[in-house]
Coordinates of C-alpha atoms in Angstrom, one line a residue:
Chain A
M1198 CA 0.0 0.0 0.0
P1199 CA 1.6 3.2 -1.1
A1200 CA 1.8 5.4 2.0
V1201 CA 1.3 9.1 1.6
A1202 CA 4.6 10.9 1.7
L1203 CA 3.2 13.8 3.7
P1204 CA 2.0 14.0 7.3
R1205 CA -1.2 15.7 6.3
R1206 CA -4.0 15.7 8.7
R1207 CA -7.0 15.5 6.4
H1208 CA -5.8 13.4 3.6
R1209 CA -6.0 9.7 4.2
S1210 CA -4.4 6.9 2.2
S1211 CA -6.3 3.9 1.1
T1212 CA -7.2 2.8 4.6
S1213 CA -10.1 4.5 6.4
P1214 CA -9.8 6.2 9.7
A1215 CA -11.7 3.4 11.4
A1216 CA -9.3 0.8 10.0
D1217 CA -6.4 2.9 11.2
T1218 CA -7.4 2.6 14.8
L1219 CA -7.1 -1.1 14.4
V1220 CA -3.9 -1.0 12.3
K1221 CA -1.9 1.0 14.8
P1222 CA -2.1 -1.2 17.9
A1223 CA -1.9 -4.3 15.6
L1224 CA 1.3 -3.0 14.1
Q1225 CA 2.8 -2.2 17.5
V1226 CA 1.9 -5.6 18.9
A1227 CA 3.2 -7.1 15.7
A1228 CA 6.5 -5.2 16.1
L1229 CA 6.9 -6.7 19.6
A1230 CA 5.9 -10.1 18.4
I1231 CA 8.4 -9.9 15.5
G1232 CA 11.0 -8.9 18.0
V1233 CA 10.4 -11.8 20.3
I1234 CA 10.5 -14.2 17.3
V1235 CA 13.7 -12.7 16.0
W1236 CA 15.1 -13.0 19.6
Q1237 CA 14.1 -16.6 19.7
L1238 CA 15.6 -17.4 16.3
V1239 CA 18.9 -15.6 17.0
G1240 CA 19.1 -17.3 20.4
F1241 CA 18.5 -20.6 18.8
A1242 CA 21.1 -20.0 16.2
K1243 CA 23.8 -18.6 18.4
P1244 CA 23.2 -19.7 22.0
H1245 CA 26.6 -18.6 23.1
L1246 CA 25.7 -15.0 22.3
V1247 CA 22.0 -14.6 22.9
A1248 CA 19.9 -16.5 25.3
P1249 CA 16.7 -17.3 23.5
F1250 CA 13.4 -16.1 24.8
S1251 CA 12.5 -19.6 25.9
T1252 CA 15.5 -19.9 28.0
V1253 CA 14.9 -16.6 29.6
A1254 CA 11.3 -17.5 30.3
V1255 CA 12.3 -20.8 31.8
T1256 CA 14.9 -19.1 34.0
A1257 CA 12.4 -16.6 35.1
G1258 CA 10.0 -19.4 36.1
Q1259 CA 12.7 -21.2 38.0
L1260 CA 13.9 -18.1 39.8
A1261 CA 10.4 -17.1 40.6
R1262 CA 9.5 -20.5 42.1
S1263 CA 12.7 -20.7 44.1
G1264 CA 12.1 -17.1 45.3
S1265 CA 15.6 -16.0 44.5
I1266 CA 14.5 -13.5 41.9
W1267 CA 12.5 -11.4 44.3
G1268 CA 15.6 -10.5 46.3
P1269 CA 17.3 -8.6 43.5
V1270 CA 14.1 -7.1 42.1
G1271 CA 13.1 -6.0 45.6
Q1272 CA 16.5 -4.5 46.3
T1273 CA 16.4 -2.6 43.0
L1274 CA 12.9 -1.3 43.5
G1275 CA 13.4 -0.5 47.1
E1276 CA 16.5 1.6 46.6
L1277 CA 15.0 3.1 43.6
L1278 CA 12.0 4.3 45.5
L1279 CA 13.9 5.4 48.5
G1280 CA 16.5 7.3 46.6
Y1281 CA 14.0 8.8 44.2
L1282 CA 11.6 10.0 46.9
L1283 CA 14.5 11.5 48.8
A1284 CA 15.7 13.3 45.8
L1285 CA 12.2 14.7 45.2
A1286 CA 11.8 15.7 48.9
V1287 CA 15.1 17.6 48.8
G1288 CA 15.1 18.7 45.2
I1289 CA 11.7 20.3 44.8
P1290 CA 12.0 22.6 47.8
L1291 CA 15.6 23.4 46.9
G1292 CA 14.5 24.4 43.4
I1293 CA 11.7 26.6 44.6
A1294 CA 14.0 28.3 47.1
M1295 CA 16.7 28.9 44.5
A1296 CA 14.2 30.4 42.1
L1297 CA 13.2 33.0 44.6
N1298 CA 16.6 34.6 44.7
R1299 CA 17.6 36.1 41.4
A1300 CA 21.4 35.9 41.9
V1301 CA 21.2 32.3 43.1
E1302 CA 19.0 31.4 40.2
K1303 CA 21.4 32.6 37.6
A1304 CA 24.4 31.0 39.1
A1305 CA 22.5 27.7 39.9
D1306 CA 21.5 27.3 36.3
M1307 CA 25.1 27.3 35.2
Y1308 CA 26.2 24.8 37.8
L1309 CA 23.3 22.5 37.2
G1310 CA 24.1 22.5 33.5
W1311 CA 27.6 21.3 34.3
L1312 CA 26.4 18.7 36.8
L1313 CA 24.1 17.4 34.2
A1314 CA 26.9 17.2 31.6
I1315 CA 29.1 15.0 33.6
P1316 CA 29.0 11.4 32.5
E1317 CA 26.9 10.1 35.4
L1318 CA 28.7 6.9 36.2
A1319 CA 32.0 8.8 36.2
M1320 CA 31.0 10.2 39.6
I1321 CA 30.6 6.8 41.2
P1322 CA 34.2 6.2 42.2
F1323 CA 34.1 9.6 43.9
F1324 CA 31.1 8.4 45.9
I1325 CA 32.9 5.2 46.8
I1326 CA 35.7 7.3 48.2
A1327 CA 33.4 9.6 50.0
F1328 CA 30.8 7.1 51.4
G1329 CA 32.5 3.8 51.3
V1330 CA 31.0 0.7 50.0
G1331 CA 27.6 0.1 51.4
L1332 CA 24.0 1.3 51.5
A1333 CA 24.9 4.9 52.2
A1334 CA 27.0 5.1 49.0
Q1335 CA 24.3 3.4 46.9
L1336 CA 21.6 5.7 48.1
A1337 CA 23.8 8.7 47.7
V1338 CA 24.4 7.7 44.1
V1339 CA 20.7 7.3 43.4
V1340 CA 19.9 10.7 45.0
A1341 CA 22.8 12.5 43.4
F1342 CA 21.9 11.3 39.9
A1343 CA 18.3 12.5 40.2
L1344 CA 18.8 15.7 42.1
P1345 CA 20.2 18.0 39.4
V1346 CA 17.4 17.3 36.9
I1347 CA 14.7 17.7 39.5
V1348 CA 16.2 21.0 40.8
Q1349 CA 16.8 22.4 37.4
N1350 CA 13.3 21.7 36.2
T1351 CA 11.7 22.9 39.4
L1352 CA 13.8 26.1 39.1
A1353 CA 12.8 26.6 35.5
G1354 CA 9.2 26.0 36.3
V1355 CA 9.0 28.5 39.1
V1356 CA 11.1 31.1 37.2
S1357 CA 8.7 31.0 34.2
A1358 CA 5.8 32.2 36.2
Q1359 CA 3.8 34.7 34.1
P1360 CA 4.0 38.3 35.3
S1361 CA 0.2 38.6 34.8
V1362 CA -0.4 35.9 37.3
L1363 CA 2.0 37.5 39.8
E1364 CA 0.2 40.8 39.4
M1365 CA -3.1 39.1 40.0
A1366 CA -1.6 37.5 43.2
S1367 CA -0.4 40.9 44.4
S1368 CA -3.8 42.4 43.7
F1369 CA -5.2 39.8 46.1
E1370 CA -2.7 41.0 48.6
L1371 CA -1.2 37.6 49.2
N1372 CA 1.8 37.4 51.4
R1373 CA 5.0 35.8 50.2
R1374 CA 4.3 32.4 51.5
Q1375 CA 0.9 32.3 49.9
V1376 CA 2.3 33.5 46.6
V1377 CA 4.7 30.6 46.7
T1378 CA 2.3 27.9 47.7
K1379 CA -0.8 29.0 45.9
V1380 CA 0.5 30.6 42.7
L1381 CA 4.1 29.7 41.9
V1382 CA 4.1 26.0 42.8
P1383 CA 0.9 25.1 40.9
G1384 CA 2.1 27.1 37.9
A1385 CA 5.4 25.3 38.0
L1386 CA 3.8 21.9 38.3
P1387 CA 4.1 20.8 34.7
M1388 CA 7.8 21.5 34.6
I1389 CA 8.3 20.0 38.1
L1390 CA 6.7 16.8 36.7
V1391 CA 9.0 16.9 33.7
G1392 CA 11.9 17.0 36.2
A1393 CA 10.3 14.2 38.2
R1394 CA 10.0 12.0 35.1
M1395 CA 13.6 12.6 34.1
G1396 CA 14.7 12.2 37.7
L1397 CA 13.1 8.7 37.8
A1398 CA 15.0 7.6 34.8
R1399 CA 18.2 8.8 36.3
S1400 CA 17.5 7.2 39.6
L1401 CA 17.0 3.9 37.9
L1402 CA 20.3 4.5 36.1
G1403 CA 21.9 5.2 39.5
V1404 CA 20.6 2.0 41.0
I1405 CA 21.9 -0.1 38.1
G1406 CA 25.2 1.7 38.0
A1407 CA 25.6 1.4 41.8
G1408 CA 24.9 -2.3 41.4
F1409 CA 27.7 -2.5 38.9
F1410 CA 30.4 -0.6 40.7
I1411 CA 29.7 -0.2 44.4
Q1412 CA 28.4 -3.6 45.5
L1413 CA 26.8 -6.3 43.5
F1414 CA 23.2 -5.9 44.5
G1415 CA 19.9 -5.9 42.8
L1416 CA 19.4 -6.2 39.1
G1417 CA 22.6 -4.3 38.4
G1418 CA 24.6 -6.8 40.4
M1419 CA 22.7 -9.6 38.7
I1420 CA 23.7 -8.3 35.2
Y1421 CA 27.3 -7.8 36.2
Y1422 CA 27.6 -11.2 37.8
A1423 CA 26.0 -12.8 34.8
E1424 CA 28.6 -11.1 32.6
T1425 CA 31.5 -12.5 34.6
T1426 CA 30.0 -16.0 34.6
F1427 CA 28.8 -15.7 31.0
D1428 CA 25.3 -16.7 32.2
L1429 CA 23.4 -15.4 29.3
G1430 CA 20.0 -16.6 30.6
A1431 CA 20.3 -14.6 33.8
M1432 CA 21.7 -11.6 32.0
F1433 CA 19.0 -11.4 29.5
L1434 CA 16.4 -11.9 32.2
S1435 CA 17.7 -9.2 34.3
I1436 CA 18.0 -6.8 31.4
L1437 CA 14.4 -7.6 30.5
L1438 CA 13.3 -6.9 34.1
V1439 CA 15.2 -3.6 34.0
V1440 CA 13.3 -2.7 30.8
I1441 CA 10.0 -3.6 32.4
I1442 CA 10.7 -1.6 35.5
A1443 CA 11.7 1.4 33.4
F1444 CA 8.6 1.1 31.4
A1445 CA 6.3 0.7 34.4
A1446 CA 8.0 3.6 36.2
S1447 CA 7.4 5.9 33.2
L1448 CA 3.8 4.8 33.0
A1449 CA 3.3 5.6 36.6
V1450 CA 4.8 9.0 36.4
Q1451 CA 2.7 9.7 33.3
A1452 CA -0.5 8.7 35.2
I1453 CA 0.4 11.0 38.1
D1454 CA 1.2 13.7 35.7
R1455 CA -2.2 13.5 34.1
R1456 CA -4.0 13.5 37.4
L1457 CA -2.1 16.5 38.7
T1458 CA -2.1 18.7 35.6
F1459 CA -5.6 18.0 34.3
W1460 CA -6.3 21.7 34.4
K1461 CA -3.7 22.5 31.9
G1462 CA -5.4 21.1 28.9
D1463 CA -3.8 21.4 25.5
A1464 CA -1.4 24.2 26.6
G1465 CA 0.3 21.8 28.9
A1466 CA 3.8 20.4 29.1
A1467 CA 5.6 19.1 26.0
Chain B
M1206 CA 11.6 31.8 29.5
S1207 CA 10.8 35.0 31.3
T1208 CA 12.2 35.6 34.8
G1209 CA 9.0 37.1 36.0
L1210 CA 10.0 37.3 39.7
A1211 CA 12.0 40.5 39.8
Q1212 CA 11.0 43.6 38.1
A1213 CA 14.4 45.2 38.0
P1214 CA 16.2 45.4 34.6
T1215 CA 19.1 43.1 33.9
T1216 CA 22.9 43.9 33.9
S1217 CA 23.8 47.5 33.2
R1218 CA 25.4 48.4 30.0
R1219 CA 28.1 50.7 31.3
L1220 CA 31.0 48.5 30.3
S1221 CA 30.3 47.5 26.8
S1222 CA 33.5 45.6 25.9
A1223 CA 33.2 41.8 25.8
P1224 CA 35.9 40.9 28.3
A1225 CA 34.7 43.4 30.8
R1226 CA 31.2 42.2 30.5
W1227 CA 32.4 38.7 31.0
L1228 CA 34.2 39.6 34.2
R1229 CA 31.1 41.2 35.6
D1230 CA 29.1 38.1 35.1
S1231 CA 28.0 37.3 38.6
R1232 CA 28.1 33.6 37.8
L1233 CA 31.8 33.6 37.2
V1234 CA 32.4 35.6 40.3
S1235 CA 30.4 33.1 42.3
L1236 CA 32.4 30.3 40.9
L1237 CA 35.7 32.0 41.9
L1238 CA 34.2 32.7 45.3
I1239 CA 33.3 29.1 45.8
L1240 CA 36.7 27.9 44.7
L1241 CA 38.4 30.3 47.0
V1242 CA 36.3 29.3 50.0
W1243 CA 36.9 25.6 49.2
E1244 CA 40.6 26.2 49.0
A1245 CA 40.6 28.2 52.3
I1246 CA 38.7 25.6 54.2
G1247 CA 40.8 22.8 52.9
A1248 CA 44.1 24.5 53.5
A1249 CA 43.0 25.2 57.1
G1250 CA 42.7 21.4 57.5
H1251 CA 38.9 21.4 58.2
I1252 CA 38.0 18.8 55.5
N1253 CA 39.3 15.5 54.5
P1254 CA 41.6 16.1 51.6
T1255 CA 40.9 12.6 50.2
V1256 CA 37.3 13.3 49.9
F1257 CA 37.5 16.9 48.9
P1258 CA 40.8 17.7 47.3
L1259 CA 41.8 21.3 47.1
P1260 CA 41.1 23.1 43.8
T1261 CA 44.8 23.8 43.5
S1262 CA 45.7 20.1 43.8
I1263 CA 43.1 19.3 41.2
L1264 CA 44.7 21.8 38.9
A1265 CA 48.1 20.4 39.7
S1266 CA 46.9 16.9 38.8
L1267 CA 45.5 18.3 35.6
V1268 CA 48.8 19.8 34.6
D1269 CA 50.6 16.7 35.7
N1270 CA 48.5 14.4 33.7
A1271 CA 48.6 16.6 30.7
R1272 CA 52.3 16.8 30.8
S1273 CA 52.7 13.0 31.1
F1274 CA 50.5 12.6 28.0
N1275 CA 48.2 10.5 30.2
L1276 CA 45.3 12.8 29.6
G1277 CA 46.0 13.5 25.9
S1278 CA 46.2 9.9 24.9
A1279 CA 43.1 9.1 27.0
V1280 CA 41.1 11.8 25.3
V1281 CA 42.3 10.7 21.9
A1282 CA 41.5 7.0 22.7
S1283 CA 38.0 8.0 23.8
L1284 CA 37.4 10.2 20.7
L1285 CA 38.7 7.4 18.3
T1286 CA 36.0 5.1 19.5
L1287 CA 33.4 7.8 19.9
L1288 CA 33.4 9.2 16.4
P1289 CA 32.8 6.0 14.3
G1290 CA 30.0 5.0 16.6
F1291 CA 28.4 8.4 16.5
L1292 CA 28.7 8.6 12.7
A1293 CA 27.1 5.2 12.3
A1294 CA 24.3 6.3 14.6
A1295 CA 23.8 9.5 12.5
V1296 CA 23.9 7.7 9.2
T1297 CA 21.4 5.1 10.2
G1298 CA 19.3 7.2 12.6
I1299 CA 18.5 10.1 10.5
P1300 CA 17.0 8.1 7.6
L1301 CA 15.1 6.0 10.0
G1302 CA 13.8 9.0 11.9
I1303 CA 12.7 10.7 8.7
A1304 CA 11.1 7.5 7.4
M1305 CA 9.2 7.2 10.8
G1306 CA 8.1 10.8 10.4
V1307 CA 6.9 10.5 6.9
Y1308 CA 5.3 7.0 7.0
R1309 CA 3.1 6.4 10.0
H1310 CA 3.2 2.7 9.6
V1311 CA 7.0 2.7 9.8
R1312 CA 6.6 4.8 12.9
W1313 CA 4.2 2.4 14.5
L1314 CA 6.5 -0.6 13.8
W1315 CA 9.7 1.0 15.2
D1316 CA 8.2 3.1 17.9
P1317 CA 8.3 0.3 20.6
Y1318 CA 12.0 -0.3 20.1
V1319 CA 13.0 3.4 20.0
S1320 CA 11.0 4.0 23.1
I1321 CA 12.6 1.1 24.9
L1322 CA 16.1 2.4 24.0
L1323 CA 15.1 5.9 25.1
G1324 CA 13.5 4.9 28.4
T1325 CA 15.8 2.3 29.9
P1326 CA 19.2 2.9 31.3
L1327 CA 21.5 1.9 28.5
V1328 CA 24.2 1.1 31.0
A1329 CA 22.3 -2.1 31.7
M1330 CA 23.0 -3.2 28.1
I1331 CA 26.7 -2.7 28.1
P1332 CA 27.6 -6.1 29.6
V1333 CA 25.7 -7.7 26.8
L1334 CA 27.9 -5.7 24.4
V1335 CA 31.0 -6.9 26.2
I1336 CA 29.9 -10.5 25.7
W1337 CA 29.2 -10.0 22.1
F1338 CA 32.1 -7.8 21.0
G1339 CA 34.7 -8.4 23.6
L1340 CA 36.8 -6.0 25.5
G1341 CA 38.2 -4.1 22.6
E1342 CA 37.4 -0.9 20.7
L1343 CA 34.4 -2.3 18.8
T1344 CA 32.4 -2.6 22.0
R1345 CA 33.0 1.1 22.8
M1346 CA 32.0 2.1 19.2
V1347 CA 28.8 0.1 19.5
A1348 CA 28.2 1.7 22.9
A1349 CA 28.6 5.2 21.3
F1350 CA 26.1 4.0 18.7
I1351 CA 23.4 2.9 21.0
F1352 CA 23.7 5.9 23.2
A1353 CA 23.3 8.3 20.3
F1354 CA 20.9 6.4 18.1
P1355 CA 17.5 6.8 19.9
L1356 CA 17.9 10.5 20.3
I1357 CA 18.9 11.1 16.7
V1358 CA 15.9 9.0 15.5
L1359 CA 13.5 10.8 17.8
N1360 CA 14.5 14.2 16.8
A1361 CA 14.7 13.6 13.1
Q1362 CA 11.2 12.1 13.4
A1363 CA 9.9 15.0 15.3
G1364 CA 11.5 17.4 12.8
V1365 CA 9.6 15.9 9.9
R1366 CA 6.4 15.7 11.8
H1367 CA 6.6 19.3 12.9
V1368 CA 7.1 20.8 9.4
P1369 CA 4.3 23.4 9.3
H1370 CA 1.4 22.3 7.2
S1371 CA 1.2 25.7 5.6
L1372 CA 4.6 25.1 4.0
V1373 CA 3.5 21.7 2.7
E1374 CA 0.3 23.0 1.3
M1375 CA 2.0 26.0 -0.3
A1376 CA 4.4 23.6 -2.0
R1377 CA 1.6 21.4 -3.1
S1378 CA -0.1 24.4 -4.6
Y1379 CA 2.9 24.9 -6.8
E1380 CA 2.3 21.3 -7.9
V1381 CA 5.8 20.1 -7.2
G1382 CA 6.6 16.4 -7.4
R1383 CA 6.9 14.2 -4.4
A1384 CA 10.7 14.0 -4.6
S1385 CA 11.0 17.7 -4.8
L1386 CA 8.6 18.1 -1.9
F1387 CA 10.6 15.8 0.1
W1388 CA 14.0 17.3 -0.6
H1389 CA 13.0 21.0 -0.7
V1390 CA 10.4 21.2 2.0
L1391 CA 10.5 18.2 4.4
V1392 CA 14.3 17.8 4.7
P1393 CA 15.1 21.5 5.3
G1394 CA 12.1 21.7 7.6
A1395 CA 13.3 18.8 9.7
L1396 CA 16.9 20.1 9.8
P1397 CA 16.8 22.2 13.0
S1398 CA 15.3 19.3 15.0
T1399 CA 17.7 16.9 13.4
M1400 CA 20.7 19.0 14.3
L1401 CA 19.4 19.2 17.9
G1402 CA 19.2 15.4 17.9
L1403 CA 22.8 15.2 16.7
R1404 CA 23.9 17.6 19.4
L1405 CA 22.1 15.6 22.1
G1406 CA 23.3 12.4 20.5
I1407 CA 27.0 13.3 20.6
S1408 CA 26.8 14.3 24.2
H1409 CA 25.2 11.0 25.1
A1410 CA 27.7 9.2 23.0
V1411 CA 30.6 10.7 24.9
K1412 CA 28.9 9.6 28.1
G1413 CA 28.4 6.2 26.7
V1414 CA 32.0 5.7 25.7
I1415 CA 33.3 6.9 29.0
I1416 CA 30.9 4.6 30.9
T1417 CA 31.9 1.6 28.8
E1418 CA 35.6 2.4 29.3
M1419 CA 34.9 2.4 33.1
L1420 CA 33.2 -1.0 32.9
V1421 CA 35.9 -2.5 30.8
A1422 CA 38.9 -0.7 32.3
A1423 CA 39.8 0.3 28.7
P1424 CA 42.4 2.9 27.7
G1425 CA 40.6 6.2 27.7
L1426 CA 39.0 8.6 30.2
G1427 CA 36.9 6.0 31.7
G1428 CA 39.9 3.7 32.4
L1429 CA 41.7 6.6 34.0
I1430 CA 38.7 7.3 36.2
I1431 CA 38.6 3.7 37.4
N1432 CA 42.3 3.6 38.0
F1433 CA 42.4 6.8 40.0
G1434 CA 39.3 5.8 41.9
E1435 CA 40.8 2.5 43.0
A1436 CA 44.0 4.3 44.0
Y1437 CA 42.0 6.8 46.0
R1438 CA 43.6 9.6 44.1
T1439 CA 40.7 11.9 44.3
D1440 CA 42.6 14.9 42.9
H1441 CA 43.4 13.1 39.7
L1442 CA 40.0 11.5 39.7
L1443 CA 38.2 14.9 39.8
A1444 CA 40.6 16.3 37.2
V1445 CA 39.7 13.6 34.8
V1446 CA 36.0 14.1 35.6
C1447 CA 36.4 17.8 34.8
I1448 CA 38.0 16.9 31.5
S1449 CA 35.1 14.5 30.7
L1450 CA 32.7 17.3 31.5
L1451 CA 34.6 19.6 29.2
L1452 CA 34.5 17.1 26.4
V1453 CA 30.8 16.7 26.7
V1454 CA 30.2 20.4 26.8
L1455 CA 32.6 21.1 23.9
A1456 CA 31.0 18.5 21.8
G1457 CA 27.6 20.0 22.5
Q1458 CA 28.9 23.5 21.7
L1459 CA 30.5 22.4 18.5
F1460 CA 27.2 21.1 17.3
K1461 CA 25.4 24.1 18.5
L1462 CA 27.7 26.2 16.3
L1463 CA 27.0 23.9 13.4
E1464 CA 23.3 24.1 14.0
E1465 CA 23.4 27.9 13.9
R1466 CA 25.4 28.0 10.7
L1467 CA 23.3 25.4 8.9
T1468 CA 19.9 26.4 10.1
P1469 CA 20.1 30.1 10.8
W1470 CA 16.4 30.5 10.3
A1471 CA 15.6 28.2 13.2
R1472 CA 16.4 30.9 15.8
R1473 CA 13.6 33.0 14.6
S1474 CA 11.0 30.3 14.3
I1475 CA 9.0 28.8 17.1
R1476 CA 10.9 25.8 18.4
P1477 CA 8.8 23.1 20.0

């Protein structure tokens, strides 16, 4: 079927709009199915490189029944949640506070830009030196990875408050605290949520990275250990679990985003 | 982005020469201030020099490593694996992104995989690369590829899809052929976003290469980071981290310059 070479809204190719609503999910499911089939075939052909899907499924079943999969998954999820919530609890207030002082805001933007440009994992050896090898270091890594994005986006969100809204607030004679809580924060919410979304991705990166370098724990540790023992089944399983966690986490944040910013409508965040 | 909080005007225009304006930038002043305070506290012995090395010792390490060619060869090694991987990502990613933007069925087919690559920590995939491609340069090149690829595809795709309909309709009213429409309207229209994708892509590719070098203890900046980390030489460690940061920033700035020269009209248009 010759597809139209233009993204035009009104023109439709040979399929009707109704058929399209079936075609899209069908194609996406097909894409994943093809992927699994290719995975299975490649794993079958080259088992020393790729663990076929069947092996991964069997391994998953075994580990689930023996209970030993829940340990790593639980550790990963637990530290992810703990570090992430900590980063939010520190980062959002920090971002708001920074945005209120003009000089701080200008300088902070520059520093945050630098912090975000550092290859994240490159900081891990520093954390090992500073915090040792243990839970404190792991949590510090997760928090530190997420913090700059959260602060930067909160900062940008508060700073981009519209002057008209601020004038309206002053015409209501709100005091400073009320301006912050009732005007600035709700207005900044879309950008804060963007920061929260990116922060979650980075927290997960931190948990996996910490699992590689600090101490072999959680799914990161599982991947690393599987690499050293060439256990392809375990490695592919743990990578698949990481992908699933990342996907579920982003869905969760999107759901929260929709609930919190329902009032924004079409003019909402990108 | 308006800074709607303060009503006062921005910096005064008394000193108009560029260097003088640069010096009065409060951000640089704050940076110098922080460095001075850090140095003072450290010199007075109040903080652990292993955890927080003095700025001067970091600088000394920088000079030291530069002179011993440690740093230079590490940067070159990192770049040598970065560039082929990034180029491969650009050469494959831009056509795929454009195809995904133009043909919605292609988009629906590839979207799950691009989303997976975008959303998951790619670090988790590096051990697989090590098993497949060994401990050598190929692994790092492939790492550069997978770190850059999803961003390049995403932005090329977005570029095509955001070409204003008015332009397309205007071209159609001139009854131009499909090929001409593609090359003279869609491709230039998608260029700003594609350049952005390349800029983001190369920054991520640098990070990817350094991370892979860390995992594999390969020659390059990542290898140096691991070595200095294990030896607890924080001053050298932070010096190398600064250089890595510089590399990422410079790569991004280079592409920003390229962006401005190739797509000068983009500055005036509304960027999504």
